[in-house]
């Protein structure tokens, strides 16, 4: 689905057919008494004095300008609000397992606490990791129709990947895992929290958006910012194969690949900005100042 005609011309955001269908369902279902989610959102934007987003001009500036122009309201940005550095260390269970592998050689996959995949797609994703021949640590909720993570695995999978592949169904310390020296690739569903955590770590990004705004986040990272590579899917149903997964992971992990070099360099530039001494505090200061100006006007 193409964006509106007045959308920023430099944008690479375009929805695939299956994504447009899902977002249409979300936006136009009833969200209150006789009001759709889209109507409620639009009424809120039009009736507000100002609009605020948790983002930065460095990543989404052209879209903030578009919203400001479209609704004629000041748009105030809080910055990405990055997570505080962990005060505890990585669980010994995972540090011992990861320490066995070479630097930047392990695939880490996590889709957050709310993402529940269909069983066949869940299995296809794991088969893709197996196909790479690389070590991998996967943290996913049990798929649909499975009570536990292991219930969702194909027969023989655990035996084939023993020693180099782990599938975990519970919570893991994602921020600390992303910072471990052995982790070189992060396969993400493109949720906002995961996106921000990945930007301040030195991992290569493989993008597998699952639903909602994750589709937009994926286009932003793969297209506008060019800091990750998205797994190719079928246009109609959104299906991807184990070969699709394997191909993209190996591409971003190949140090001699032009694509891998490009996304690594672009991501390093953003990391340097985000980790700047006053980057976050300046955003918060400006945000507070604009709120004060709004109240006093």
Coordinates of N, CA, C and O in Angstrom, one line a residue, residues 19 40 51 66 70 94-95 106 121 133 176 202 215 236 239 251 253 260 277:
X19 N 0.1 -6.6 5.5 CA 0.3 -5.6 6.5 C -0.8 -4.6 6.5 O -1.4 -4.2 7.5
X40 N -11.0 7.9 16.7 CA -10.6 8.4 18.1 C -9.2 9.0 18.0 O -9.0 10.1 18.6
X51 N 1.2 18.0 20.2 CA 1.3 16.6 19.9 C 2.7 16.2 20.4 O 3.7 16.9 20.1
X66 N 5.9 16.3 9.1 CA 4.7 16.0 8.3 C 3.4 16.1 9.2 O 2.4 16.7 8.9
X70 N 0.4 18.7 8.9 CA -0.9 18.2 8.6 C -1.9 18.7 9.6 O -3.1 19.0 9.2
X94 N 23.5 -17.8 31.2 CA 23.6 -17.3 29.9 C 25.1 -16.9 29.6 O 25.6 -17.1 28.5
X95 N 25.7 -16.3 30.6 CA 27.1 -15.8 30.4 C 28.0 -17.0 30.1 O 28.9 -16.9 29.3
X106 N 27.2 -15.2 17.6 CA 26.0 -15.8 18.1 C 24.8 -14.9 17.6 O 24.8 -13.7 17.6
X121 N 5.0 -20.8 11.5 CA 5.9 -19.8 11.2 C 7.0 -19.8 12.3 O 8.2 -19.5 12.0
X133 N 24.0 -22.6 10.5 CA 25.1 -23.3 11.0 C 25.8 -22.5 12.1 O 26.8 -23.0 12.7
X176 N 21.2 -6.9 28.5 CA 22.5 -7.5 28.8 C 23.0 -8.5 27.7 O 24.2 -8.5 27.4
X202 N 26.3 -3.0 19.6 CA 27.0 -3.3 18.4 C 26.6 -4.6 17.7 O 27.4 -5.4 17.4
X215 N 5.6 -2.9 11.6 CA 5.8 -2.8 10.1 C 6.5 -1.5 9.7 O 7.4 -1.5 8.9
X236 N 1.3 -11.7 -0.4 CA -0.1 -11.9 0.0 C -0.3 -12.3 1.4 O -1.1 -11.6 2.2
X239 N 4.1 -14.9 4.6 CA 4.9 -16.0 4.9 C 6.4 -15.9 4.5 O 6.7 -15.3 3.5
X251 N 23.9 -12.8 5.5 CA 24.2 -11.6 4.8 C 24.8 -10.6 5.8 O 25.9 -10.0 5.5
X253 N 25.9 -11.0 8.8 CA 27.0 -11.5 9.6 C 28.3 -11.7 8.8 O 29.3 -12.0 9.3
X260 N 26.3 -5.6 4.7 CA 26.7 -5.7 6.1 C 27.5 -4.5 6.6 O 27.3 -4.0 7.7
X277 N 27.0 12.8 25.2 CA 27.0 13.2 26.7 C 25.7 13.9 27.0 O 25.1 13.6 28.1

